[in-house]
Coordinates of C-alpha atoms (C1' of nucleotides) in Angstrom, one line a residue:
Chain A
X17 CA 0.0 0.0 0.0
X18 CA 2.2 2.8 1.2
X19 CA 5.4 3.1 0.2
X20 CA 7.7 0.8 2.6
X21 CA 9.1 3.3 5.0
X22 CA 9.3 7.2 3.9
X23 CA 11.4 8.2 6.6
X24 CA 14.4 6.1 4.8
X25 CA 15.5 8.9 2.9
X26 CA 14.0 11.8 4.7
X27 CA 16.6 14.7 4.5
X28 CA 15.6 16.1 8.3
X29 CA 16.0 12.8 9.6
X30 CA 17.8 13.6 12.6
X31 CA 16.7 17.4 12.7
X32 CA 13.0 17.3 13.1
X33 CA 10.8 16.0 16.0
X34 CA 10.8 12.5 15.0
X35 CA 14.6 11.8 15.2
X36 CA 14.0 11.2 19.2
X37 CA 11.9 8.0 17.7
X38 CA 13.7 4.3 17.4
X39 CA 13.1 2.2 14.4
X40 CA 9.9 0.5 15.4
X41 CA 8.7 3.6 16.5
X42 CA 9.7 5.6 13.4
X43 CA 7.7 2.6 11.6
X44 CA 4.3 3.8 13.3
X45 CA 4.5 6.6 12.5
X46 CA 5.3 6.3 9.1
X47 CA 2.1 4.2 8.8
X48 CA -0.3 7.6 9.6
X49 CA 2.6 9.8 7.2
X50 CA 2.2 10.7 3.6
X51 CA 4.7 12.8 1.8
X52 CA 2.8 16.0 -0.1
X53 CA 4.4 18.7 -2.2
X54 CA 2.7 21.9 -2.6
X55 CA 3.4 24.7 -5.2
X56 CA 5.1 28.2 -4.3
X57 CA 1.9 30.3 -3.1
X58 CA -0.8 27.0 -2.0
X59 CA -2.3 28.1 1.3
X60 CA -2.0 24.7 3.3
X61 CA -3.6 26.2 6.6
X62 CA -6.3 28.4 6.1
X63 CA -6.7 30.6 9.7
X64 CA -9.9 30.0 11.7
X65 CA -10.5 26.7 9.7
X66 CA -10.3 23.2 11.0
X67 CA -7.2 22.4 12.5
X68 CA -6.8 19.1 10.4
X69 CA -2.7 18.5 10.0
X70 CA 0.3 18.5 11.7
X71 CA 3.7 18.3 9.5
X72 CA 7.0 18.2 9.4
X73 CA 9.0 20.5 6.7
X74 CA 11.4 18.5 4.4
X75 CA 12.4 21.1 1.9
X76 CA 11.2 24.7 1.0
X77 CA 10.0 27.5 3.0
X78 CA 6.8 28.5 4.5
X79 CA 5.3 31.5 6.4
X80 CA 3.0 31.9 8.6
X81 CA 0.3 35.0 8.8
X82 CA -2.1 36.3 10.7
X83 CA -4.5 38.9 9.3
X84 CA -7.1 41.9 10.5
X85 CA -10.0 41.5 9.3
X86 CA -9.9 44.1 6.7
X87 CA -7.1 41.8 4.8
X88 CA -4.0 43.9 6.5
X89 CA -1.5 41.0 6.4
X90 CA 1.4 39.9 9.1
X91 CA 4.0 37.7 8.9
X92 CA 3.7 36.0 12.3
X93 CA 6.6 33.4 11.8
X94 CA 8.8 31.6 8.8
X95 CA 9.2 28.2 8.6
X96 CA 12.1 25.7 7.1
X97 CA 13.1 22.7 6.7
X98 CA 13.3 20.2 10.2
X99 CA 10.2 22.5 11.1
X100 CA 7.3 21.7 12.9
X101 CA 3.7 23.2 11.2
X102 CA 0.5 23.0 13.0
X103 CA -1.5 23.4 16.3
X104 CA -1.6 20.0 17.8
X105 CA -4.7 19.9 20.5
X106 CA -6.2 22.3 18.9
X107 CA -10.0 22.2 16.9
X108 CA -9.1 25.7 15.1
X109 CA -6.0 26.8 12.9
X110 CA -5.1 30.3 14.6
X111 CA -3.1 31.3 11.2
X112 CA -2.4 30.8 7.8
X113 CA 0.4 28.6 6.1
X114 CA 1.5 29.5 3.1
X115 CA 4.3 28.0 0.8
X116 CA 6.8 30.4 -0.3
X117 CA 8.7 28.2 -2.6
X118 CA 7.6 24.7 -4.0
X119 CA 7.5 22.7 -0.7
X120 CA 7.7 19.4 0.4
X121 CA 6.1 18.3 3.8
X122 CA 5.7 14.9 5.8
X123 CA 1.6 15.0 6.5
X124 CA 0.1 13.8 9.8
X125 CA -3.4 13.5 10.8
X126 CA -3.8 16.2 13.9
X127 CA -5.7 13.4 15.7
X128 CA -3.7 10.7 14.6
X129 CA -0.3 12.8 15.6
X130 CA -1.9 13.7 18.9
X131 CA -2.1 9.6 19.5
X132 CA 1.7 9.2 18.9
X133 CA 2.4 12.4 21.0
X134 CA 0.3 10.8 23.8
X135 CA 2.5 7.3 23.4
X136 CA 6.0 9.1 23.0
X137 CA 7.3 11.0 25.9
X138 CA 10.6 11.9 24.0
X139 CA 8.4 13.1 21.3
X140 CA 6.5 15.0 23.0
X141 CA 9.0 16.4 25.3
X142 CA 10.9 17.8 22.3
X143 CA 7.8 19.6 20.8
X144 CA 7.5 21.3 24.1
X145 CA 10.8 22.5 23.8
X146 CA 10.3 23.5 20.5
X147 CA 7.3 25.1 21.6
X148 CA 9.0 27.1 24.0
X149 CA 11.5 28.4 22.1
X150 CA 9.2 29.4 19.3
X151 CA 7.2 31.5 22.1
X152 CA 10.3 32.7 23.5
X153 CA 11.1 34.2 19.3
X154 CA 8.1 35.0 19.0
X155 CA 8.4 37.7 22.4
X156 CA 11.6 38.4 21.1
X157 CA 10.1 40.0 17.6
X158 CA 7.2 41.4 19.4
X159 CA 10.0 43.4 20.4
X160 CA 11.3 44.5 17.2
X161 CA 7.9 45.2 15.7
X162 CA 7.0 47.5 18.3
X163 CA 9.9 49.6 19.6
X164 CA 12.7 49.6 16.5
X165 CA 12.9 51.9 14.0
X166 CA 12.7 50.9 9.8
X167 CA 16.1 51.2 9.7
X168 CA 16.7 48.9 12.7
X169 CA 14.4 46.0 11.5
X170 CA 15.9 46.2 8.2
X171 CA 19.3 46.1 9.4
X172 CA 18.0 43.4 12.3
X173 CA 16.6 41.7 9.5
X174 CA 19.5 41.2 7.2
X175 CA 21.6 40.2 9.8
X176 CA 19.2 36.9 10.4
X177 CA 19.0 35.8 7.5
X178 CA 22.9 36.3 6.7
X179 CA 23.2 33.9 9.8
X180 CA 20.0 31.7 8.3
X181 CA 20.8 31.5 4.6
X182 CA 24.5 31.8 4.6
X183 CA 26.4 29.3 5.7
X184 CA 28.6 29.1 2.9
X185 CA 32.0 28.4 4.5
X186 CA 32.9 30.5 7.8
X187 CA 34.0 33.8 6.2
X188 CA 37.7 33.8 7.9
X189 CA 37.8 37.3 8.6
X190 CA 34.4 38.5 10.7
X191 CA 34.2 41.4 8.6
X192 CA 34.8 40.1 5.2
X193 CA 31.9 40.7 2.8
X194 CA 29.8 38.1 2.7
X195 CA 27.0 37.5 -0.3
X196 CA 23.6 35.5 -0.2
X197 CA 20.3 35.6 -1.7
X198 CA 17.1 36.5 0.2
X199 CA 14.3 33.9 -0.3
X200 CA 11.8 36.9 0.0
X201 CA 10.4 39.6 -2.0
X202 CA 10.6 42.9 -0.5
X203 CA 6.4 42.4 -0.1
X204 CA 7.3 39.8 2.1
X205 CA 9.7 41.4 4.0
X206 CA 7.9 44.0 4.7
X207 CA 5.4 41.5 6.3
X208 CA 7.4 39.8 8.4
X209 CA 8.7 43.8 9.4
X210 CA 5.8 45.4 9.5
X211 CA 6.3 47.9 7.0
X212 CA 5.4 49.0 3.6
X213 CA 7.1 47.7 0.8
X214 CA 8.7 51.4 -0.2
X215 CA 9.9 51.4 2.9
X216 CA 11.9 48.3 3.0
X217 CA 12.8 49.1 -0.6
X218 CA 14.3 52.9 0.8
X219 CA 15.8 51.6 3.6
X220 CA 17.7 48.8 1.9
X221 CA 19.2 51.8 -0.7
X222 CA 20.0 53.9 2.3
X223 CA 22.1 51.1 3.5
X224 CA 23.6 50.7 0.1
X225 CA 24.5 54.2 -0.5
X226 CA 25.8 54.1 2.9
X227 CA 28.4 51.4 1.7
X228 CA 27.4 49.2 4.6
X229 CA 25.6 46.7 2.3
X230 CA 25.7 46.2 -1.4
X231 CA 22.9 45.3 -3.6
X232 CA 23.9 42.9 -6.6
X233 CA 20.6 42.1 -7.9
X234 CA 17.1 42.0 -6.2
X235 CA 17.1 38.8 -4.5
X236 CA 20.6 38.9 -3.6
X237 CA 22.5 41.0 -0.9
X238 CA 26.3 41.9 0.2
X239 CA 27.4 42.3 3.9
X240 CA 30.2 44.4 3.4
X241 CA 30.3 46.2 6.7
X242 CA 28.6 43.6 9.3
X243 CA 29.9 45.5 12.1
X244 CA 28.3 48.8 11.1
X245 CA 25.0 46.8 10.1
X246 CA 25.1 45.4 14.0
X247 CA 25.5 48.9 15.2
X248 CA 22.2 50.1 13.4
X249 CA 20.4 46.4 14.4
X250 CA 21.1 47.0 17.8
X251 CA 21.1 51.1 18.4
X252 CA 18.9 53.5 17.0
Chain B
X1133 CA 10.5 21.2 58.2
X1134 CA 8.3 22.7 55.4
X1135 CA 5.0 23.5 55.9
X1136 CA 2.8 20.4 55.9
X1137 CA 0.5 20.5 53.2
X1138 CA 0.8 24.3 51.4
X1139 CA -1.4 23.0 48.4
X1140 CA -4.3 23.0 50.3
X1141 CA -5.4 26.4 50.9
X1142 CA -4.1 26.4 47.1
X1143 CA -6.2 29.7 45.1
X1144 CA -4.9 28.4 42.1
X1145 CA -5.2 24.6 43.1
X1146 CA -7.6 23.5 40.3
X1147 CA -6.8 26.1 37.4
X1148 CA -2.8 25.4 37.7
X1149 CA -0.9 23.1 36.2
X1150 CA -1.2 21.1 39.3
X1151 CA -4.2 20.4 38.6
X1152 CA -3.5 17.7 36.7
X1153 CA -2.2 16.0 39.6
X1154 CA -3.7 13.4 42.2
X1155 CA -3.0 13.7 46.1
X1156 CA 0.2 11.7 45.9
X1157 CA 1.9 13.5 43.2
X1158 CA 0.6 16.6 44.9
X1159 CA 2.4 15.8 47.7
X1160 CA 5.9 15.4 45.7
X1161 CA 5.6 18.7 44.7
X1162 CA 4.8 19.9 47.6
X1163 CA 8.0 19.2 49.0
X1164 CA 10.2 21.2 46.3
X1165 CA 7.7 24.3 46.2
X1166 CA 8.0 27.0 48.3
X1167 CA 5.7 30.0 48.4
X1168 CA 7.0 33.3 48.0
X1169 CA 5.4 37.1 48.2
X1170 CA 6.9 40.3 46.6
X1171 CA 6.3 43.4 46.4
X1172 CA 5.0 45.8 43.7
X1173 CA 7.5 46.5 41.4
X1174 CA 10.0 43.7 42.6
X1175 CA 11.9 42.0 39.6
X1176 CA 11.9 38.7 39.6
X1177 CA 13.5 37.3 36.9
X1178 CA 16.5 39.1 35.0
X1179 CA 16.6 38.8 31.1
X1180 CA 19.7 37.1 30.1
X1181 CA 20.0 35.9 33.7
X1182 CA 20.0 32.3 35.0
X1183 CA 17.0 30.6 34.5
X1184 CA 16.3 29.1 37.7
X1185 CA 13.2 29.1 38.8
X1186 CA 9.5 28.0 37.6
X1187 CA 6.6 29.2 39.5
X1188 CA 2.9 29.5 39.3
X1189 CA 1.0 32.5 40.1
X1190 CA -1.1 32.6 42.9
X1191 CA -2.4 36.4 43.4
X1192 CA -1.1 40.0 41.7
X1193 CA -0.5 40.5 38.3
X1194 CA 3.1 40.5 36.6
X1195 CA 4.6 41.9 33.4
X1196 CA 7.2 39.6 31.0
X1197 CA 9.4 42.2 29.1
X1198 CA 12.0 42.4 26.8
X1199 CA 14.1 45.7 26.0
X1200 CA 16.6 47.0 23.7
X1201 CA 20.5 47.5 24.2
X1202 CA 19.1 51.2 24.9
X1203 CA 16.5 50.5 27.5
X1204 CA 13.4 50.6 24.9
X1205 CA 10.7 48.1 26.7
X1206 CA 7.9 46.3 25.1
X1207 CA 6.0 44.2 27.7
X1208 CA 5.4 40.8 25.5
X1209 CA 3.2 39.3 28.1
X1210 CA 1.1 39.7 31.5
X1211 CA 0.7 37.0 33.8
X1212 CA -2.4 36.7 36.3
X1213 CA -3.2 33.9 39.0
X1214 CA -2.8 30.3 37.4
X1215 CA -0.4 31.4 34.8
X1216 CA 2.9 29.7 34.7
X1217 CA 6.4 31.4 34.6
X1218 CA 9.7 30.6 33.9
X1219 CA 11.4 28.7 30.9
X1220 CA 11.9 24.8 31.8
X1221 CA 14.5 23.4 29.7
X1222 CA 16.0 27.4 29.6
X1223 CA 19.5 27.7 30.9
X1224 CA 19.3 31.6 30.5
X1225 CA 16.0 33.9 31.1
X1226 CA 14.8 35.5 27.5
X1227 CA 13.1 38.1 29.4
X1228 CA 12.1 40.1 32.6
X1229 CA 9.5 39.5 34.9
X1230 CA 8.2 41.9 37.7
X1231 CA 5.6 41.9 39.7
X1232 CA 2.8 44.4 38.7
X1233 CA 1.1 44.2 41.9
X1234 CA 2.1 42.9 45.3
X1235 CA 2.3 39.3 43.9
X1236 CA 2.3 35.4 45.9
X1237 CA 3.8 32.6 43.7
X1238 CA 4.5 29.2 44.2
X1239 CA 8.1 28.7 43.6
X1240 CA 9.9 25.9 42.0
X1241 CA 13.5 25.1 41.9
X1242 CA 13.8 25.2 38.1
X1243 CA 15.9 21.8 37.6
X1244 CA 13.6 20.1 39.9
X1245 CA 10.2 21.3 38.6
X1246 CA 11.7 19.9 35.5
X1247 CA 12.3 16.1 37.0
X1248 CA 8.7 16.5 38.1
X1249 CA 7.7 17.7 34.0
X1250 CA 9.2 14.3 33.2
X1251 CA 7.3 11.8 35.6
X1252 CA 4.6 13.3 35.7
X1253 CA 3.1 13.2 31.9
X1254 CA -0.4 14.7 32.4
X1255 CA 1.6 17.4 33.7
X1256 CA 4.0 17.6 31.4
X1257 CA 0.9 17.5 28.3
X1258 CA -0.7 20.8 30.2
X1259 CA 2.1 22.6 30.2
X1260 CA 2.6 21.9 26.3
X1261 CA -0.9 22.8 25.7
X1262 CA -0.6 26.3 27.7
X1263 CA 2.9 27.0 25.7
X1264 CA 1.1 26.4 22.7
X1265 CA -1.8 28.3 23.7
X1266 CA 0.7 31.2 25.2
X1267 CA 2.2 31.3 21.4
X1268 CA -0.9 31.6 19.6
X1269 CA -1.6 34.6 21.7
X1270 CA 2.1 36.1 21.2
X1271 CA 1.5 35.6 17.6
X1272 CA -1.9 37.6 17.6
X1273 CA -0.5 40.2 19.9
X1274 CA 2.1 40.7 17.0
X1275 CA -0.3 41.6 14.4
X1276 CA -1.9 44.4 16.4
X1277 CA 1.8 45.5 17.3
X1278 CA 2.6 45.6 13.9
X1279 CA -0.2 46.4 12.0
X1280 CA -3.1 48.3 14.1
X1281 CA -3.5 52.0 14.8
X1282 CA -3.1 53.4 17.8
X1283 CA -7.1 53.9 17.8
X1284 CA -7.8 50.0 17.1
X1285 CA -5.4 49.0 20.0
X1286 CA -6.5 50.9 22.7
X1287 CA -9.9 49.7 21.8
X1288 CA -8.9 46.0 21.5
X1289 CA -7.0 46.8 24.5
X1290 CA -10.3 47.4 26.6
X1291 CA -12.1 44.8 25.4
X1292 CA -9.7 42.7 26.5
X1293 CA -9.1 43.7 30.0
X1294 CA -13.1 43.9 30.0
X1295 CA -13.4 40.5 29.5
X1296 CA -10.4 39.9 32.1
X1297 CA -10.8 42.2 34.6
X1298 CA -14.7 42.7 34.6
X1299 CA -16.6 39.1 34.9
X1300 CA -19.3 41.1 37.5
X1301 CA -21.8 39.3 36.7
X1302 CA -22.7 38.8 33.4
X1303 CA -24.2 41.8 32.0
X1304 CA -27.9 40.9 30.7
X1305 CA -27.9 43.3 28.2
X1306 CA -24.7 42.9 25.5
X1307 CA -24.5 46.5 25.2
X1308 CA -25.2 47.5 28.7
X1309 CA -22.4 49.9 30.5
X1310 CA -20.3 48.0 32.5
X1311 CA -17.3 49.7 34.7
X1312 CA -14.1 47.6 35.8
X1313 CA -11.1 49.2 37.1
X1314 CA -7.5 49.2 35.2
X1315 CA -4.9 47.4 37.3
X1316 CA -2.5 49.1 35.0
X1317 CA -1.1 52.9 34.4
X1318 CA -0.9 54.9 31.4
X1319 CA 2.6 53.9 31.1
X1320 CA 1.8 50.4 30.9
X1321 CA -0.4 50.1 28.9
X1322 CA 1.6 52.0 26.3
X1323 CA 4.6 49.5 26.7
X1324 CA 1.7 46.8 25.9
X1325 CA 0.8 48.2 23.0
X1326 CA 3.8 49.8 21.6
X1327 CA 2.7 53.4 22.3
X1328 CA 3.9 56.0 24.2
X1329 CA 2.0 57.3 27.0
X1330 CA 0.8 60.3 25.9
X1331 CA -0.8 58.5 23.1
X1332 CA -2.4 56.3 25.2
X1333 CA -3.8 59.3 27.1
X1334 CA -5.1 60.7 23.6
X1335 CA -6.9 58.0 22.4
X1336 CA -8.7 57.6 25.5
X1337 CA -9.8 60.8 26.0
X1338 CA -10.7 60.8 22.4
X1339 CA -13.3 57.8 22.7
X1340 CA -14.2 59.5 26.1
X1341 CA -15.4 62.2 24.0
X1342 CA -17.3 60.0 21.1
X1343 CA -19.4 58.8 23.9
X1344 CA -18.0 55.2 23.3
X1345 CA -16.5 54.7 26.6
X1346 CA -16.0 56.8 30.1
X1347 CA -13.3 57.8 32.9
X1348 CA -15.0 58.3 36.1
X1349 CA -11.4 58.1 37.7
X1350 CA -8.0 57.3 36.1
X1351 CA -8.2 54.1 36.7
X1352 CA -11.6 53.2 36.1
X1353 CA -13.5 52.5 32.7
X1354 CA -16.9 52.4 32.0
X1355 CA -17.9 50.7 28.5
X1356 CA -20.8 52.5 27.6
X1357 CA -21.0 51.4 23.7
X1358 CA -19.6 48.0 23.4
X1359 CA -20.9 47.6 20.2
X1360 CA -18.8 50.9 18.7
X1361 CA -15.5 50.2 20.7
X1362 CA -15.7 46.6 19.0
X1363 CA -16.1 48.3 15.6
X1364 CA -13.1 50.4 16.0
X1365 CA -11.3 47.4 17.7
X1366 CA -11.6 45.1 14.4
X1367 CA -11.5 47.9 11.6
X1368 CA -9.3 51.1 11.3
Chain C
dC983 C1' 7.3 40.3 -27.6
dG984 C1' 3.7 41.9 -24.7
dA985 C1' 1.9 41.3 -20.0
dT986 C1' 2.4 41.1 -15.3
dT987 C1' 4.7 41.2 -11.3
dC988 C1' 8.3 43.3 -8.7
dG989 C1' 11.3 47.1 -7.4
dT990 C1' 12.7 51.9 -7.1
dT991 C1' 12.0 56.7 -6.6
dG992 C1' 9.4 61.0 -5.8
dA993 C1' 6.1 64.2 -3.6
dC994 C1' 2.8 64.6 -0.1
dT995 C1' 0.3 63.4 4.1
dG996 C1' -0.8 61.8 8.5
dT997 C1' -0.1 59.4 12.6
dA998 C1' 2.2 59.0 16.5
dC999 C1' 6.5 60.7 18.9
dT1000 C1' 9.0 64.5 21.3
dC1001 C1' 9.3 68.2 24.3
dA1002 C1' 7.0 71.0 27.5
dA1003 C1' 3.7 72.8 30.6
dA1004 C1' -0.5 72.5 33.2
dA1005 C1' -3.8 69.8 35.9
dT1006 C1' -5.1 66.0 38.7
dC1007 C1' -4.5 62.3 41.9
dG1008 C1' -2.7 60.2 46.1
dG1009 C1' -0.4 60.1 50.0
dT1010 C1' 2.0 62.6 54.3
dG1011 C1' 2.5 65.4 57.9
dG1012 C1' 1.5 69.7 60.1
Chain D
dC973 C1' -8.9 69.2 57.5
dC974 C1' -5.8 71.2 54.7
dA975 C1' -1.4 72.3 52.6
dC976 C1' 2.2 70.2 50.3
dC977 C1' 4.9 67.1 47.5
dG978 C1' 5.7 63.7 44.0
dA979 C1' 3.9 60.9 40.6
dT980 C1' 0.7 60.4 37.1
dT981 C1' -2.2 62.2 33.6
dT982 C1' -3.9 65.4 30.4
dT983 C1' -3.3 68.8 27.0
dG984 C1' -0.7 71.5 23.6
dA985 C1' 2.5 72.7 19.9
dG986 C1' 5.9 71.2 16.7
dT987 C1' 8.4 67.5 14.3
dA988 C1' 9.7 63.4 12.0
dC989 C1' 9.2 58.9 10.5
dA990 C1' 6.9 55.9 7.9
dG991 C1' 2.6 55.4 5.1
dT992 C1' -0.1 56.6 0.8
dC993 C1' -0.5 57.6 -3.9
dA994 C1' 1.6 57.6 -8.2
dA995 C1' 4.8 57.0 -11.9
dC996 C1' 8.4 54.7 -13.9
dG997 C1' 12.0 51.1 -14.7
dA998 C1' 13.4 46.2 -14.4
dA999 C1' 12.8 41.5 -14.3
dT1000 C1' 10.1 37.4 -15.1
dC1001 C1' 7.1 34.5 -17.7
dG1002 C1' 4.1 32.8 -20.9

DNA sequence: CGATTCGTTGACTGTACTCAAAATCGGTGG
DNA sequence: CCACCGATTTTGAGTACAGTCAACGAATCG
């Protein structure tokens, strides 16, 4: 029926929640798994629907939104690969999920899920951690959103996803310009910011002209003076 | 030694955490908690201190805050009797907490609460359910940082500590006034909602005068037009 | 190659912040 | 009881930051 056992090849293996499980385990829960991909922009979670799935991310990035109900928009968390997506114990979905690139998740059941939780303490001990820390990011960008200026979430911004997105070899000197692409329009950022998108777009020349960052093409950014981009993350 | 059975008088006893627990396990914990008082405007817990204690809030009120390197404060959360604090599995605090009012918790040795976390499943299942519950709430609260006007928080604001702070007897009429006092000052409730206080002040005034709600001291409220401050709530 | 989405730039506006001063509240002691 | 003090709140005037509206250029895709 199913495929033999999904979780042979799974690329978060030993990231996501399911790498506290043994073999036999792992086998039972493949039994209630299905693999799904979704294309860039599929809404997999609609908010205030039925909370019907839990998954696991295996490639691809999501985010996740909350919205007024006059359709402003807010980016209430991202989500990658090794990630956890959904509200177990929950009837109701509390936010959106929406692919951002072509995504590829390991499906559960909520209910279903809930059972395995109930029967695996590592399990569910590691989802409570998770948990936590999500909460304790989650304060964290309350934070930013409120009290920090454009220029400081831009520059706070670019900074996480330099540390997210580029990992391409330790630079050796801390200051040495570093390159990588941004997974997001400037719509999106501005989401996750909350800002406008002229503003992001401003902000991110100010920077340039500045010589602090450089801007190779849209989707792709320069550090070329981390420390002065930490000084306007952290200060006014 | 300790007091013989300090769960008994317990305020909290059945809304808690630990009440999830039988007599036995009850009495477990009683031997690592310890109750504790402070004063208004004690601190608590330290951001980027030690995390070493859990407790659960017995009376009083508290405030979770994070600030900037230059002493900018958002309050990310407030904490009322039943509520848990402190980050198991946290080696360091993310943020502050400080008691509000004078508060009374019931304090647990942070490594030990945990052993407790991991015999005691039940327990262990609330907790994750509150955490998620506590996220889902962080998540919302950063939509109306990010996105609402000063006008639609202040009003959500109200309706919120309405439906907190002001359960005297249900109201037969929906739109009947109802008065509750504000356990909170100007000040606070612009570092809840990412204002500043004279803001605050503004806004209130301004639905004082629309007829929509009244101050019959500075920290009272009277709700004379649910209906409208819920309009101005949910649109701009 | 046209169409559409995305990004940049400009001019203008408005909301909320800053600074400052008056008014009110709450507690203390004469 | 009242005068006084500090803290809190209200109100005012001016400013600035980010949002809105709008046009244009660039990239992407069928």
């Amino acid at each position: 029926m199913k495929s033999p056992n999904i979780c042979q090849d799974c690329t978060v293996r030993d990231l996501a929640l399911c790498g506290s499980l043994d073999d036999m385990e792992l086998g039972l829960l493949n039994s209630i798994a299905e693999r799904r991909t979704y294309a860039r922009g599929t809404t997999i979670i609609w908010a205030g629907g039925e909370s019907v799935i839990c998954a696991n991310v295996l490639t691809g990035m999501l985010k996740l939104t909350t919205s007024t109900p006059d359709g402003r928009e807010q980016i209430v968390g991202l989500l990658y690969p090794a990630d956890f997506v959904g509200q177990p114990y929950s009837e109701e979905a509390g936010h959106s999920v929406r692919a951002l690139s072509d995504v590829e998740l390991c499906v559960f059941p909520r209910q279903k899920f809930e059972q395995v939780l109930d029967n695996h303490i590592r399990m569910e001990r590691l989802l409570l951690q998770r948990t936590l820390t999500a909460l304790q990011e989650a304060r964290a960008r309350m934070l930013m959103l409120a009290r920090k200026s454009a220029h400081e979430k831009v520059a706070e911004f670019l900074l996480e996803m330099a540390d997210k997105a580029g990992p391409t070899g330790c630079r050796s000197a801390p200051d040495a310009p570093l390159t990588f692409d941004l997974p997001l329009t400037r719509g999106q950022m501005a989401d996750i910011l909350g800002l406008t998108i002229e503003t992001v777009s401003r902000q991110l020349t100010q920077l340039r002209t500045a010589g602090v960052i450089g801007l190779p093409g849209s989707r792709a950014v320069t550090i070329s003076n981390r420390t002065a981009l930490e000084a306007i993350a952290a200060a006014a």
